[in-house]
């Protein structure tokens, strides 16, 4: 079975076990007789954009670097389009939640950070201080996630779904008047960043893909394992849920008042007892859990992209590997040593690329390499951007830091 599929199945099973435990071990809050007679879980309103932003501010209180949060207006839809953000029934403007960190040097290059699936920009909270020492750091919540606008997701194809993210990012870039920046994307955010760089290479100095999704397709050898898994009863259930648009976030919402504890248990397991690197402190864990819960429990929007971008097993429907020969931006791949994303896909892509390309593996880290091994991750980013950070020195001759591994 592919490492990506195995990782996602383990995560889903863990969430399912915790969810089952929650429904049997907890009791719902008392019901006011003045409210309508729906069961309390169905009436539970778990969060809002305001609560997401408040949780974000609490989490970012751990960051020492001065920063500013803003909602960047990207309009009601792509220019020239007769439909507002792909069939949304509303013409109201959309906003991209953005946090910008002061750089120690006003001439520092700009680093734009894009989160992965089911995440948001606050996931990078452990990295902002270190990266802001060398960059002007700007982190966003993609359209439909985190504290950004969450339009109804009505895309009906892979092409429309890719455009949802690529075009909204481009409108955000225009609104921020950015160009010639380093673009970093994690996981699904890496897929979006790569697709954006293919369409708009003129704006990107360097592309950093951290455990990126989307390089392999079902023609990959590991798809044989997927076919065998689909034939099992468990595989048939997972495949049906995938194709029906079921998402992990729906579990969190469906659990209502038990949702926060589900997220707490998952966070404690992934970044605590089962961590492959630096364990979260008690304060970090509490703030991070609260933040994750609010971003997951809010109205579903961007999360619905999953079945249009990937087939079951996390195989891309339009693999990036097929576009490797068209790459126009120097690229660095960064993987945790225990990442469930397979770095061999990046190695195959590098063979087709006509631009500089490095592949770096960071020890004591999994898929969330920037949380698991922060110092290793920062070293990898600085090395990736050595030509930009030290243009006057012999940056090409700089050796890879000893803590990192070249693949």
PDB file of N, CA, C and O in Angstrom, residues 1 27 35 44 48 58 85 96 125 134 147 158 175-176 186-188 193-194 214 243 261 278 371:
ATOM      1  N   UNK A   1       0.845  -1.203   0.000  1.00  0.00           N
ATOM      2  CA  UNK A   1       0.000   0.000   0.000  1.00  0.00           C
ATOM      3  C   UNK A   1       0.877   1.249   0.000  1.00  0.00           C
ATOM      4  O   UNK A   1       1.907   1.277   0.647  1.00  0.00           O
ATOM      5  N   UNK A  27     -21.422  13.364  27.767  1.00  0.00           N
ATOM      6  CA  UNK A  27     -22.830  13.718  27.795  1.00  0.00           C
ATOM      7  C   UNK A  27     -22.999  15.093  27.196  1.00  0.00           C
ATOM      8  O   UNK A  27     -22.147  15.953  27.326  1.00  0.00           O
ATOM      9  N   UNK A  35     -35.409  26.729  23.363  1.00  0.00           N
ATOM     10  CA  UNK A  35     -34.868  26.426  22.045  1.00  0.00           C
ATOM     11  C   UNK A  35     -35.737  25.385  21.368  1.00  0.00           C
ATOM     12  O   UNK A  35     -36.507  24.657  22.007  1.00  0.00           O
ATOM     13  N   UNK A  44     -25.894  22.514  17.468  1.00  0.00           N
ATOM     14  CA  UNK A  44     -24.656  23.096  17.952  1.00  0.00           C
ATOM     15  C   UNK A  44     -24.024  23.971  16.874  1.00  0.00           C
ATOM     16  O   UNK A  44     -23.774  23.533  15.762  1.00  0.00           O
ATOM     17  N   UNK A  48     -17.087  30.403  14.270  1.00  0.00           N
ATOM     18  CA  UNK A  48     -17.358  31.483  13.334  1.00  0.00           C
ATOM     19  C   UNK A  48     -16.013  32.045  12.886  1.00  0.00           C
ATOM     20  O   UNK A  48     -14.964  31.722  13.458  1.00  0.00           O
ATOM     21  N   UNK A  58      -4.544  34.149  19.615  1.00  0.00           N
ATOM     22  CA  UNK A  58      -4.028  33.504  20.833  1.00  0.00           C
ATOM     23  C   UNK A  58      -2.830  32.623  20.499  1.00  0.00           C
ATOM     24  O   UNK A  58      -1.823  32.622  21.214  1.00  0.00           O
ATOM     25  N   UNK A  85     -16.841  33.337  -8.242  1.00  0.00           N
ATOM     26  CA  UNK A  85     -16.134  32.214  -7.632  1.00  0.00           C
ATOM     27  C   UNK A  85     -16.853  30.884  -7.853  1.00  0.00           C
ATOM     28  O   UNK A  85     -17.226  30.166  -6.935  1.00  0.00           O
ATOM     29  N   UNK A  96      -9.126  37.040   1.775  1.00  0.00           N
ATOM     30  CA  UNK A  96      -8.083  36.072   2.121  1.00  0.00           C
ATOM     31  C   UNK A  96      -7.440  36.532   3.428  1.00  0.00           C
ATOM     32  O   UNK A  96      -6.862  37.628   3.500  1.00  0.00           O
ATOM     33  N   UNK A 125       3.217  28.438  13.021  1.00  0.00           N
ATOM     34  CA  UNK A 125       3.534  29.350  14.127  1.00  0.00           C
ATOM     35  C   UNK A 125       4.929  29.121  14.703  1.00  0.00           C
ATOM     36  O   UNK A 125       5.562  30.059  15.207  1.00  0.00           O
ATOM     37  N   UNK A 134      15.266  36.393   8.266  1.00  0.00           N
ATOM     38  CA  UNK A 134      15.918  36.477   6.947  1.00  0.00           C
ATOM     39  C   UNK A 134      14.951  36.911   5.840  1.00  0.00           C
ATOM     40  O   UNK A 134      15.395  37.284   4.754  1.00  0.00           O
ATOM     41  N   UNK A 147      -9.358  31.497   8.389  1.00  0.00           N
ATOM     42  CA  UNK A 147     -10.126  32.714   8.582  1.00  0.00           C
ATOM     43  C   UNK A 147     -10.486  33.427   7.302  1.00  0.00           C
ATOM     44  O   UNK A 147     -10.999  34.554   7.350  1.00  0.00           O
ATOM     45  N   UNK A 158     -11.966  18.929 -12.076  1.00  0.00           N
ATOM     46  CA  UNK A 158     -10.601  19.190 -11.618  1.00  0.00           C
ATOM     47  C   UNK A 158     -10.150  20.572 -12.069  1.00  0.00           C
ATOM     48  O   UNK A 158      -9.517  21.311 -11.302  1.00  0.00           O
ATOM     49  N   UNK A 175      -3.744  42.161  -5.183  1.00  0.00           N
ATOM     50  CA  UNK A 175      -4.197  43.081  -4.139  1.00  0.00           C
ATOM     51  C   UNK A 175      -3.046  43.475  -3.220  1.00  0.00           C
ATOM     52  O   UNK A 175      -2.989  44.606  -2.721  1.00  0.00           O
ATOM     53  N   UNK A 176      -2.107  42.565  -2.992  1.00  0.00           N
ATOM     54  CA  UNK A 176      -0.945  42.839  -2.141  1.00  0.00           C
ATOM     55  C   UNK A 176       0.218  43.451  -2.933  1.00  0.00           C
ATOM     56  O   UNK A 176       1.227  43.835  -2.336  1.00  0.00           O
ATOM     57  N   UNK A 186       2.919  23.655   1.532  1.00  0.00           N
ATOM     58  CA  UNK A 186       3.009  22.367   2.219  1.00  0.00           C
ATOM     59  C   UNK A 186       1.885  21.441   1.768  1.00  0.00           C
ATOM     60  O   UNK A 186       0.720  21.853   1.696  1.00  0.00           O
ATOM     61  N   UNK A 187       2.212  20.201   1.450  1.00  0.00           N
ATOM     62  CA  UNK A 187       1.243  19.160   1.150  1.00  0.00           C
ATOM     63  C   UNK A 187       0.326  19.591   0.007  1.00  0.00           C
ATOM     64  O   UNK A 187       0.788  19.847  -1.103  1.00  0.00           O
ATOM     65  N   UNK A 188      -0.990  19.690   0.239  1.00  0.00           N
ATOM     66  CA  UNK A 188      -1.884  20.176  -0.809  1.00  0.00           C
ATOM     67  C   UNK A 188      -1.536  21.612  -1.199  1.00  0.00           C
ATOM     68  O   UNK A 188      -1.669  22.003  -2.362  1.00  0.00           O
ATOM     69  N   UNK A 193       0.736  25.575  -4.970  1.00  0.00           N
ATOM     70  CA  UNK A 193       1.879  26.441  -5.255  1.00  0.00           C
ATOM     71  C   UNK A 193       2.553  26.047  -6.570  1.00  0.00           C
ATOM     72  O   UNK A 193       2.937  26.916  -7.374  1.00  0.00           O
ATOM     73  N   UNK A 194       2.694  24.746  -6.799  1.00  0.00           N
ATOM     74  CA  UNK A 194       3.322  24.276  -8.032  1.00  0.00           C
ATOM     75  C   UNK A 194       2.468  24.606  -9.251  1.00  0.00           C
ATOM     76  O   UNK A 194       2.977  25.054 -10.285  1.00  0.00           O
ATOM     77  N   UNK A 214       0.412  15.254  -4.923  1.00  0.00           N
ATOM     78  CA  UNK A 214       0.030  15.424  -6.314  1.00  0.00           C
ATOM     79  C   UNK A 214       1.052  15.117  -7.376  1.00  0.00           C
ATOM     80  O   UNK A 214       0.853  15.476  -8.536  1.00  0.00           O
ATOM     81  N   UNK A 243     -15.483   9.347  -2.714  1.00  0.00           N
ATOM     82  CA  UNK A 243     -16.175   9.794  -3.924  1.00  0.00           C
ATOM     83  C   UNK A 243     -17.464  10.545  -3.609  1.00  0.00           C
ATOM     84  O   UNK A 243     -17.950  11.319  -4.441  1.00  0.00           O
ATOM     85  N   UNK A 261     -12.810  17.904  22.092  1.00  0.00           N
ATOM     86  CA  UNK A 261     -12.016  16.869  22.744  1.00  0.00           C
ATOM     87  C   UNK A 261     -11.468  15.873  21.731  1.00  0.00           C
ATOM     88  O   UNK A 261     -10.363  15.340  21.898  1.00  0.00           O
ATOM     89  N   UNK A 278      10.114  17.200  17.817  1.00  0.00           N
ATOM     90  CA  UNK A 278       9.893  18.060  18.980  1.00  0.00           C
ATOM     91  C   UNK A 278       8.442  17.988  19.456  1.00  0.00           C
ATOM     92  O   UNK A 278       7.511  18.267  18.691  1.00  0.00           O
ATOM     93  N   UNK A 371       6.895  21.453  12.075  1.00  0.00           N
ATOM     94  CA  UNK A 371       6.538  21.366  13.492  1.00  0.00           C
ATOM     95  C   UNK A 371       7.449  20.369  14.196  1.00  0.00           C
ATOM     96  O   UNK A 371       7.919  20.609  15.304  1.00  0.00           O
TER      97      UNK A 371
END
